[in-house]
Tab-separated table of C-alpha atoms and ligand atoms in Angstrom:
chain	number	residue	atom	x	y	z
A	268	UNK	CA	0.000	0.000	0.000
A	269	UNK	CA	3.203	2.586	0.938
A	270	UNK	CA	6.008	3.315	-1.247
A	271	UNK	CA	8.749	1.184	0.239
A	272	UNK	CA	11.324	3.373	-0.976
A	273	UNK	CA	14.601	3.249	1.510
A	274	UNK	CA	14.575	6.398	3.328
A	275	UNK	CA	17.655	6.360	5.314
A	276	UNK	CA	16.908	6.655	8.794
A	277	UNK	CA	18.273	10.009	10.414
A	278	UNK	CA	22.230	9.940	12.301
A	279	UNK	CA	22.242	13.386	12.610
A	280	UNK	CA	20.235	15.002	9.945
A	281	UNK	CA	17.124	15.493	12.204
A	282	UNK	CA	19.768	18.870	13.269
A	283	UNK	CA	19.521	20.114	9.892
A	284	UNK	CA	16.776	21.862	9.221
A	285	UNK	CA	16.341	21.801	5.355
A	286	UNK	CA	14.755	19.086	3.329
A	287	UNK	CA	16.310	18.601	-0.481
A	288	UNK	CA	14.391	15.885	-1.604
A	289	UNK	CA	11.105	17.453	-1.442
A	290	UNK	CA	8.426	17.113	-4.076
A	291	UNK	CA	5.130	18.711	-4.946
A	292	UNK	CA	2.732	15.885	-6.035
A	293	UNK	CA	-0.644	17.779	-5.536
A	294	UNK	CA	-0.288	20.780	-7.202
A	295	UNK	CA	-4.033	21.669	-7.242
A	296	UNK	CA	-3.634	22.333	-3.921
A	297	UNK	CA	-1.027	24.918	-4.381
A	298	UNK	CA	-4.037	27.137	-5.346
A	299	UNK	CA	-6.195	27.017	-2.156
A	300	UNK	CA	-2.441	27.299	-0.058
A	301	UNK	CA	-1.052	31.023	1.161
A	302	UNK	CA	1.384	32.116	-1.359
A	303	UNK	CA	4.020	31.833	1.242
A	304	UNK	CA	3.828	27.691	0.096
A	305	UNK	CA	4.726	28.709	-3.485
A	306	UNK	CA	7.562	30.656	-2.726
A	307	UNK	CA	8.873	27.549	-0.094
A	308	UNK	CA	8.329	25.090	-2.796
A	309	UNK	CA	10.057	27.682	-5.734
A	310	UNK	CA	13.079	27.633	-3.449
A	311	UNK	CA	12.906	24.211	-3.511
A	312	UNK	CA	13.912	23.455	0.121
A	313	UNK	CA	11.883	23.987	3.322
A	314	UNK	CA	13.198	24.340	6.472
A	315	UNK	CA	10.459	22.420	8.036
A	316	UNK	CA	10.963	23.259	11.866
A	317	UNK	CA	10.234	26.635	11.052
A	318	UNK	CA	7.326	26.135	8.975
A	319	UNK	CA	5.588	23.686	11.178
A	320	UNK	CA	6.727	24.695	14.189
A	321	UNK	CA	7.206	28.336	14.638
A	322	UNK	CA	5.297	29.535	11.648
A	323	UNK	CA	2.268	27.142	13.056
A	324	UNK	CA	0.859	25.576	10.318
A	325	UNK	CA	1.635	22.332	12.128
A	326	UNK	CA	1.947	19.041	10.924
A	327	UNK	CA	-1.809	19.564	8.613
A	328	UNK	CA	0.171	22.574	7.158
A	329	UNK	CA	2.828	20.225	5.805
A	330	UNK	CA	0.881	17.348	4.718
A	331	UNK	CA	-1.429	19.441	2.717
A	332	UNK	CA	1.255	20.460	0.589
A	333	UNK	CA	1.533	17.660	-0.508
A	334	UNK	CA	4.649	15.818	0.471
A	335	UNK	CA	5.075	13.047	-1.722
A	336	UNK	CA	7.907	11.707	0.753
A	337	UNK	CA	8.183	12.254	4.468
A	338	UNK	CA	10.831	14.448	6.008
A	339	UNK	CA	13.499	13.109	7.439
A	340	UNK	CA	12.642	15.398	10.732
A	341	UNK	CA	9.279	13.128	10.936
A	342	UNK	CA	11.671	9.803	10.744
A	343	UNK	CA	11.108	7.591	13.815
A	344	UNK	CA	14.088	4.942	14.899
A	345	UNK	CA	13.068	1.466	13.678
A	346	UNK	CA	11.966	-0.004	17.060
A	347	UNK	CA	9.776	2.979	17.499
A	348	UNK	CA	7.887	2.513	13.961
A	349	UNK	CA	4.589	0.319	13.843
A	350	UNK	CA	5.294	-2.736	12.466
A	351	UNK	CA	2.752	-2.556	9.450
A	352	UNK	CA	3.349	-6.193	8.495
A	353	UNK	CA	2.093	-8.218	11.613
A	354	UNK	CA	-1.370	-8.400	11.997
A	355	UNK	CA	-3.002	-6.678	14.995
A	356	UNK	CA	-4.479	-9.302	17.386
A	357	UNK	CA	-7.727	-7.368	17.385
A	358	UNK	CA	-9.717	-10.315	18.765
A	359	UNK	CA	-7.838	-9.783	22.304
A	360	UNK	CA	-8.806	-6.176	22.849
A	361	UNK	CA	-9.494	-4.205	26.197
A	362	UNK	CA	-12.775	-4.581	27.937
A	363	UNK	CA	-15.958	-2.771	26.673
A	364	UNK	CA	-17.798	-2.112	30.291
A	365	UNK	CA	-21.462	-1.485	29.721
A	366	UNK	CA	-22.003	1.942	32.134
A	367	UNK	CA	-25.155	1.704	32.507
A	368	UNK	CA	-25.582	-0.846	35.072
A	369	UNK	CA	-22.678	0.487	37.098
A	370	UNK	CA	-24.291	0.044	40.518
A	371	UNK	CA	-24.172	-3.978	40.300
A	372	UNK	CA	-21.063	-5.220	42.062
A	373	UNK	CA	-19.886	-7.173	38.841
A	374	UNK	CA	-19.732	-3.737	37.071
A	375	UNK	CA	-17.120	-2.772	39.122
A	376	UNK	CA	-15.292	-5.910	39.563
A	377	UNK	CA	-14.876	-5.393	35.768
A	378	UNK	CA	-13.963	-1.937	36.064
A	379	UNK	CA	-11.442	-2.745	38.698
A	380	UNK	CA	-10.193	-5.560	36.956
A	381	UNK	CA	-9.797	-3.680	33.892
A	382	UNK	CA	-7.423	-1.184	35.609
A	383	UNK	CA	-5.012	-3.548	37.214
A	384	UNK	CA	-4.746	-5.908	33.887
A	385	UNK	CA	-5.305	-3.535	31.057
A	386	UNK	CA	-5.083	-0.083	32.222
A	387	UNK	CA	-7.519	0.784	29.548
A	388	UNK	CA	-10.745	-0.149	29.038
A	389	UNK	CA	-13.758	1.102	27.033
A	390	UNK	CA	-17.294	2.476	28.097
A	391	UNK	CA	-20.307	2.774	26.454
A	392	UNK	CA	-23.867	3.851	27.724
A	393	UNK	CA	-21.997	6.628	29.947
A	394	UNK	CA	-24.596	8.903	30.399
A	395	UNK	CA	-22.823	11.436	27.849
A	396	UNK	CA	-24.898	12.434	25.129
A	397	UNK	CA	-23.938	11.129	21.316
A	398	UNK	CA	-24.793	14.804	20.213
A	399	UNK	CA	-22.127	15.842	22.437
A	400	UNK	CA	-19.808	13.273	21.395
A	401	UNK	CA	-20.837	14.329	17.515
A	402	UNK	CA	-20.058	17.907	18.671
A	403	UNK	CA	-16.741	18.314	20.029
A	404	UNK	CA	-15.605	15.873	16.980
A	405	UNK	CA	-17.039	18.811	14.643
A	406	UNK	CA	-15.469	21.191	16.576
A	407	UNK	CA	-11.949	19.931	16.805
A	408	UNK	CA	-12.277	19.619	12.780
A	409	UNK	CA	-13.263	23.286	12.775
A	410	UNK	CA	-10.186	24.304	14.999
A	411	UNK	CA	-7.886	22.818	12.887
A	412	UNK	CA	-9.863	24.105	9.893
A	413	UNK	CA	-8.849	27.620	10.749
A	414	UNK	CA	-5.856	28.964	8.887
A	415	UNK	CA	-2.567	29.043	10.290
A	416	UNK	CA	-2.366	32.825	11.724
A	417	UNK	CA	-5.548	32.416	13.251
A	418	UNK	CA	-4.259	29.534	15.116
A	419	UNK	CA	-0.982	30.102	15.749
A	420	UNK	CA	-3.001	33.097	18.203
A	421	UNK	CA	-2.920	30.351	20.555
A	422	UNK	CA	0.724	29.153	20.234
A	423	UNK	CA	3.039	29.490	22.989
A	424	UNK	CA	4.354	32.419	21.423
A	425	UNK	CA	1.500	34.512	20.980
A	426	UNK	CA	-1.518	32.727	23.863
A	427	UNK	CA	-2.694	35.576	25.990
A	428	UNK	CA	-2.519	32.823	28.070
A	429	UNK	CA	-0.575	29.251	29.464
A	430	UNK	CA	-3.931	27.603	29.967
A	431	UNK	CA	-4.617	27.649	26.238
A	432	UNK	CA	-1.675	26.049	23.415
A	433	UNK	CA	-1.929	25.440	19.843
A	434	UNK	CA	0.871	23.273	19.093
A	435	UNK	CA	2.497	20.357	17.442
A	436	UNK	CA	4.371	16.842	17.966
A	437	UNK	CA	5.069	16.761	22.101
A	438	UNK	CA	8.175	18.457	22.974
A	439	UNK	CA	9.811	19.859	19.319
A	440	UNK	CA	12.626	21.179	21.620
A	441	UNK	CA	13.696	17.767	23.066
A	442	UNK	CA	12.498	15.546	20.480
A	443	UNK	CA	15.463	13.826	17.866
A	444	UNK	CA	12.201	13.060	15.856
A	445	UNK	CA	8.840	14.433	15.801
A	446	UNK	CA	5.294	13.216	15.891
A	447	UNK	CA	3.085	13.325	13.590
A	448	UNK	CA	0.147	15.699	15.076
A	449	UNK	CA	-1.077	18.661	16.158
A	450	UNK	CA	-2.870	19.833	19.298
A	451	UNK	CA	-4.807	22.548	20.902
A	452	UNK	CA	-4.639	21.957	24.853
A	453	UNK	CA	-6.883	23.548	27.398
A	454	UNK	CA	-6.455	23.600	31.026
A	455	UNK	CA	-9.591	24.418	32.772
A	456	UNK	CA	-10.019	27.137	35.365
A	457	UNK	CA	-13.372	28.299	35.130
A	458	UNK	CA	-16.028	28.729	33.303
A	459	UNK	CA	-15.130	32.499	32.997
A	460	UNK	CA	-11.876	32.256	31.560
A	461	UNK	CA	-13.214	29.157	29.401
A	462	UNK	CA	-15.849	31.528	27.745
A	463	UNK	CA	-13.503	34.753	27.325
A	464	UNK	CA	-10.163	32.731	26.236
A	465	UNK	CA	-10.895	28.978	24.611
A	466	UNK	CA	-11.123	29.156	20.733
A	467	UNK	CA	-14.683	30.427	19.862
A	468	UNK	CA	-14.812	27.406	17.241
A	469	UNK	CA	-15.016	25.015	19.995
A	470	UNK	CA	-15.308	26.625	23.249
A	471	UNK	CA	-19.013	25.885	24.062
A	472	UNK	CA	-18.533	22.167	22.109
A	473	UNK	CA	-15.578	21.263	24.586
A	474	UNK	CA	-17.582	22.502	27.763
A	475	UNK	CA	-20.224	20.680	27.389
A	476	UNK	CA	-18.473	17.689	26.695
A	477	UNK	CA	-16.513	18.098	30.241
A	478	UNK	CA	-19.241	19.080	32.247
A	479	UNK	CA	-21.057	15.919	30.462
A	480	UNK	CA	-18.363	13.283	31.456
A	481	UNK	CA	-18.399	14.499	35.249
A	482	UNK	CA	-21.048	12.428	36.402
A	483	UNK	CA	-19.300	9.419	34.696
A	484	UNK	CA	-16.186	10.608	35.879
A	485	UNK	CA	-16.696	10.876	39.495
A	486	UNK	CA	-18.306	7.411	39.474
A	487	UNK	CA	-15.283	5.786	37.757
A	488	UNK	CA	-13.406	7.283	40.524
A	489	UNK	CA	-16.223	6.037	43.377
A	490	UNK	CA	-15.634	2.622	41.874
A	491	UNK	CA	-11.794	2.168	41.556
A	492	UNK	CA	-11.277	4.259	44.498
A	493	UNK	CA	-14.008	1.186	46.231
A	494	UNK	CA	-11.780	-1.051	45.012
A	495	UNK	CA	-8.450	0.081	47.022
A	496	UNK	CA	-10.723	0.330	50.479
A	497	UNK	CA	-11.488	4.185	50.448
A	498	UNK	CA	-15.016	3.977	50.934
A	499	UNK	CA	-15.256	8.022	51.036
A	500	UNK	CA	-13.636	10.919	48.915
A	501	UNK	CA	-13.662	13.444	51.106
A	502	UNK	CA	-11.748	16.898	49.884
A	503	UNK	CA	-8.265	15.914	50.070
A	504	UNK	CA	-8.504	12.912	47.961
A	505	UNK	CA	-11.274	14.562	45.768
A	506	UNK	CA	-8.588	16.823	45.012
A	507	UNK	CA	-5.709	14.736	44.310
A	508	UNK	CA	-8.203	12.724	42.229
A	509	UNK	CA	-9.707	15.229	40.378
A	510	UNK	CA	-8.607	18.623	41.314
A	511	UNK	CA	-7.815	19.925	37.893
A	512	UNK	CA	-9.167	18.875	33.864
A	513	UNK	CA	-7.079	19.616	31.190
A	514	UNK	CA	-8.805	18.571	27.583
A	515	UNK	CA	-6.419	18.231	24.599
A	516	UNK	CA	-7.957	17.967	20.873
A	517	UNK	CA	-5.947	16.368	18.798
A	518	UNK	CA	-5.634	16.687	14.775
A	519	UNK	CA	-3.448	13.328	12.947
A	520	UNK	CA	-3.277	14.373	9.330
A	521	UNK	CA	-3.050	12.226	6.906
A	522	UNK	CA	0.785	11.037	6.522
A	523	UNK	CA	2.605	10.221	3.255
A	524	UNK	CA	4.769	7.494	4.800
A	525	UNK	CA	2.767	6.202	7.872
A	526	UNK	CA	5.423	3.238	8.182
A	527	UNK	CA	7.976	5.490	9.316
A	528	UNK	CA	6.819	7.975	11.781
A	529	UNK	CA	3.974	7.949	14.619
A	530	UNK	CA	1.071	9.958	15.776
A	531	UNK	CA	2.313	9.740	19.260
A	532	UNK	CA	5.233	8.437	20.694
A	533	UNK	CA	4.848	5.635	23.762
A	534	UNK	CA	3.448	7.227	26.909
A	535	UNK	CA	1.779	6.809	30.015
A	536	UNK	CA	-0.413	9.881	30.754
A	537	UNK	CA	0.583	11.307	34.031
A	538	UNK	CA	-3.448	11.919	35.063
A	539	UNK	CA	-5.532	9.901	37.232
A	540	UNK	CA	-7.873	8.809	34.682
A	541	UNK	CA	-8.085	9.662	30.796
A	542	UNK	CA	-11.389	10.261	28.978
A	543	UNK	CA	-10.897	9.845	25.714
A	544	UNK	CA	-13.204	10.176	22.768
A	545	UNK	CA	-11.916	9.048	19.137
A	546	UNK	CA	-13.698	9.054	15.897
A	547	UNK	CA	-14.226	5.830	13.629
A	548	UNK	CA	-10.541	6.071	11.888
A	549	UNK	CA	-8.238	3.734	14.622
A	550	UNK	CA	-4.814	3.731	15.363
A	551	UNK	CA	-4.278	3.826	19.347
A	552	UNK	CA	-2.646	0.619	20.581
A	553	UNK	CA	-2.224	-0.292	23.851
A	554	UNK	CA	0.546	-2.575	25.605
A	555	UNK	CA	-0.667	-5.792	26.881
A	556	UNK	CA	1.895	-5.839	30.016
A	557	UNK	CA	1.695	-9.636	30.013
A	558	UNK	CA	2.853	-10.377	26.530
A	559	UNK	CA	4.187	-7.017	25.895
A	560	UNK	CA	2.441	-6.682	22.345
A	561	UNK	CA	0.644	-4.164	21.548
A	562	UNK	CA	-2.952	-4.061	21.101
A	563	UNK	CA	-5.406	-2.239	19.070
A	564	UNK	CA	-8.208	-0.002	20.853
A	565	UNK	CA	-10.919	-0.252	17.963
A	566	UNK	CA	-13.210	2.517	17.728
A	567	UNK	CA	-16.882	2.195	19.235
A	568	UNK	CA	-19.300	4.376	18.075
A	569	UNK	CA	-20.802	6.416	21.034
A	570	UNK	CA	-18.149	4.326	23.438
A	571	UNK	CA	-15.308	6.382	25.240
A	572	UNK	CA	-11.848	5.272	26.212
A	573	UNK	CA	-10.712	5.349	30.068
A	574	UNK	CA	-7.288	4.676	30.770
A	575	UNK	CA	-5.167	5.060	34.308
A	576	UNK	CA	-2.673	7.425	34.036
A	577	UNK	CA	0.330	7.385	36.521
A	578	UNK	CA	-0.809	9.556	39.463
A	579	UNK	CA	-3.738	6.739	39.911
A	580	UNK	CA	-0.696	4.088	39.755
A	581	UNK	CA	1.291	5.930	42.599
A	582	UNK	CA	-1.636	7.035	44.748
A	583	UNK	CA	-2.981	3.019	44.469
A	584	UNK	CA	1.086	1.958	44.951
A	585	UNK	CA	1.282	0.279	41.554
A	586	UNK	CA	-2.547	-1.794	41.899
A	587	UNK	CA	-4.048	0.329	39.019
A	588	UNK	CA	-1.596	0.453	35.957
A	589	UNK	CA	-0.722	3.219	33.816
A	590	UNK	CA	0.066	1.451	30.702
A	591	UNK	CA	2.100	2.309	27.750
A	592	UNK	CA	0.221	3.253	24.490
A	593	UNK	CA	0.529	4.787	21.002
A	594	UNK	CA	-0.785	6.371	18.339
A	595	UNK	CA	0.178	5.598	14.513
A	596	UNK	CA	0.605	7.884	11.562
A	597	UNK	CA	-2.529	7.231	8.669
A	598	UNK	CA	-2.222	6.963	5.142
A	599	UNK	CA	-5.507	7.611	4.250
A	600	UNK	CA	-7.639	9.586	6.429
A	601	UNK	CA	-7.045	12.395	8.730
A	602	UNK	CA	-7.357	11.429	12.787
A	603	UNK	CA	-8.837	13.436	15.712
A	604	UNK	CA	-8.971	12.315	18.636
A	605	UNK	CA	-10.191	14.259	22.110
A	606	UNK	CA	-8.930	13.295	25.863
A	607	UNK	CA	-9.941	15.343	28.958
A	608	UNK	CA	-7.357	14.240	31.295
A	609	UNK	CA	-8.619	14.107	34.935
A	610	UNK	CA	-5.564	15.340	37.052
A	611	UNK	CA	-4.382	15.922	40.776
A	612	UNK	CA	-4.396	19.585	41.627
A	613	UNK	CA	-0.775	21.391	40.610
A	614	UNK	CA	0.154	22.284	44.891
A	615	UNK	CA	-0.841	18.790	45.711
A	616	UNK	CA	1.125	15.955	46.834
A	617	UNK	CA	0.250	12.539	45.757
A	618	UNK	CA	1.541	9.682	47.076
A	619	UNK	CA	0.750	5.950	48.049
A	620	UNK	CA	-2.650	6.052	49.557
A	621	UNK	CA	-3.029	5.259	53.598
A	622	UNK	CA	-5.572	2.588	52.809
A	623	UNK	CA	-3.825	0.773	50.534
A	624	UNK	CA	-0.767	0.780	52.868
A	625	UNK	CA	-3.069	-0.564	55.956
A	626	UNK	CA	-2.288	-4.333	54.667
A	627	UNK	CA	1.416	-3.480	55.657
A	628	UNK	CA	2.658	-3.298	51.663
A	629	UNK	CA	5.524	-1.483	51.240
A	630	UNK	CA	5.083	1.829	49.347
A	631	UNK	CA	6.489	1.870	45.548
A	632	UNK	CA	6.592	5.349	45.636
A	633	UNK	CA	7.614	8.136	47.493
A	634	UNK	CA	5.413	11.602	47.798
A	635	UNK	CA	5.909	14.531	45.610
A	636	UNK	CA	4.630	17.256	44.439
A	637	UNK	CA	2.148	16.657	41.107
A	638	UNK	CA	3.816	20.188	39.482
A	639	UNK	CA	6.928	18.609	39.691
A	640	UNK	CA	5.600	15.283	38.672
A	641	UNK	CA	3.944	16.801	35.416
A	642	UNK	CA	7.060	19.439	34.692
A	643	UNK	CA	9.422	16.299	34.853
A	644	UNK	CA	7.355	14.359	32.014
A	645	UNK	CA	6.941	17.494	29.750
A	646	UNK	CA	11.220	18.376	30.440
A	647	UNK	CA	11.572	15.297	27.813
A	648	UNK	CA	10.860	13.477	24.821
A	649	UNK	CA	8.106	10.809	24.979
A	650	UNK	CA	9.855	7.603	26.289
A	651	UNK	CA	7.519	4.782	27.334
A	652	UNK	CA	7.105	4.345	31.053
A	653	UNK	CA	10.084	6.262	32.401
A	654	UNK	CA	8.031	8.999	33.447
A	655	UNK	CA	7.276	6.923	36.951
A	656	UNK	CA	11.169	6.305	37.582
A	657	UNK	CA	10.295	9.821	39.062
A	658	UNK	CA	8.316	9.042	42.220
A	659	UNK	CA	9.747	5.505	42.668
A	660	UNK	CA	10.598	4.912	46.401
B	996	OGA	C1	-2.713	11.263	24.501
B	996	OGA	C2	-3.030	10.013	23.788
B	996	OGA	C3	-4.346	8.899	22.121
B	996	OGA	C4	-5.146	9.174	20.899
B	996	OGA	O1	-3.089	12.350	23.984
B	996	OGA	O2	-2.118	11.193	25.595
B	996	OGA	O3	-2.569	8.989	24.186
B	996	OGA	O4	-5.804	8.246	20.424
B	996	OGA	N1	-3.847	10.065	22.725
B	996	OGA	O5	-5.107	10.299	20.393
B	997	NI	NI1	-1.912	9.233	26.215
């Protein structure tokens, strides 16, 4: 299906910031581009940092010109590309947990048992309504509809403020290679700041699609939280549970060599819990921790994904796993994707919980402090489950 032309895999060309062999293979597109692409293409090299990173037309910038090749900058290491020529074991996929008998105690056996094997399982009958779902999908399509200047208002260079950042790959800084997506990602701090600084394009789609997952959210938490002997989440752990949302919408653009690159890198999310909602395209695989292969999370209509992220693995001393996943680059079809990531409060400290500890286990990990827990994962390229090494005891 891919051109299997050799690309030689970078040594130390991801430093230089030009791209020679670069070729214009939809031309008709030329016409709807800025003029700025003519003139990049005239001169026959791009310096693609620049034009993806600072000038922000992102990753969707570059891939609608056309590329008939992908640049080098975009080249992953071999053991970090998706082996296209395996079959995914799809049969052997996370749990779908049917929400809408949570209140039976086998409904939360499942959900508990979900987040100590898999990590990651998938819900459907949530209580969040499809038109929502339907909504913040169309609205993340908008965002990245906009053109570049009008988005690149909410880069890190020009955001009014830190809670709202158009960007691209993870961390272009550290990063020998980059990822293949873009991003707008907004912390929450009220519904204030929401209505006067979020995007107008998706401001009102992305609230109600947060305030709709609370209810599901909080009994998730009831559940698991059930599950490790806290019977009550009083305002402590309510905060180091859930004291701040961030939501990220995510844009994978179609990619002209899919084989080489990835949408996102391996990570564990440093939340508590991830919500996330995907559309019908596919491409998030998870890693079974028993076999170590990774599996695919197919997409359910109306379902969404939960997965643990680490600060639920520390505060539960290692019970509930945060596991590894990844996204891969498409060929065909352009990806969105949209997580709210449930989070500890910045000033709090999250460590092993007292409960869990009562049996007389020995705590994994030591205390610290979830600002310097989250600064420490975004100091660094994306690289699996090192994140942890952080807070181990
Ligand atoms: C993430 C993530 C998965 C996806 O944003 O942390 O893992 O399917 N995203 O986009
Ligand atoms: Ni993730």
């Amino acid at each position: 299906m891919y051109k299997t032309t050799p690309i030689p895999f970078f040594k130390h060309e991801y430093r230089s910031l030009t791209v020679l062999h670069y070729q214009v293979t939809r031309p008709t597109i030329l016409t709807m581009a800025p003029s700025i692409s003519i003139s990049i293409i005239n001169s026959n090299s791009l310096n693609i940092r620049d034009f993806v990173v600072n000038k922000g037309h992102g990753v969707k910038g570059l891939a609608e010109l056309g590329l008939k090749t992908l640049p080098c900058q975009y080249i992953q290491p071999p053991q970090e590309r998706f082996d296209t020529g395996t079959p995914e074991a799809h049969h052997n996929s996370i749990p779908l947990i049917d929400m809408s008998t949570c209140n039976d105690p086998e409904v939360a056996e499942a959900i508990c048992k979900a987040a100590q094997k898999w990590g990651f399982f998938q819900i459907v009958n949530h209580g969040v309504p499809m038109h929502v779902l339907e909504d913040v999908k169309d609205a993340t399509h908008k965002f990245f509809g906009l053109p570049a200047e009008e988005k690149k208002k909410y880069s890190k260079e020009q955001s009014v403020t830190n809670n709202v950042r158009y960007g691209t790959s993870f961390t272009p800084a550290c990063e020998k290679a980059l990822e293949w997506k873009d991003y707008l990602s907004l912390f929450f701090v009220s519904d204030d700041e929401a209505a006067s600084e979020w995007p107008p394009v998706c401001r009102n789609q992305v609230m109600e699609y947060m305030k709709g997952s609370e209810i599901v959210v909080k009994k998730l938490l009831e559940i698991l939280m059930n599950g490790l002997n806290v019977k009550e989440i009083d305002e402590t752990k309510g905060s180091n549970l859930m004291g701040s949302k961030r939501i990220n919408l995510n844009y994978y653009p179609i990619c002209p060599n899919p084989e080489l690159t990835v949408g996102v890198g391996r990570h564990s999310d440093v939340s508590t819990l991830t919500i996330l909602l995907q559309d019908d395209i596919g491409g998030l695989y998870v890693r079974n921790t028993e076999t170590m292969k990774w599996i695919h999370v197919p997409p359910v209509s109306g379902s969404l994904v939960i997965n643990v992220g680490d600060a639920l693995q520390i505060m539960s001393n290692g019970k509930y796993k945060s596991v590894e996943h990844r996204v891969s680059a498409n060929g065909s079809r352009n990806r969105i994707s949209a997580p709210i990531f449930v989070n500890p409060k910045a000033s709090d400290i999250i460590g092993p919980l007292p409960e869990v500890l009562q049996n007389g286990e020995k705590p994994l990990y030591k205390h610290v402090l979830y600002s310097d827990y989250v600064k420490h994962f975004f100091r660094k390229a994306h690289d699996g489950k090192a994140t942890i090494e952080f807070a181990r005891a």
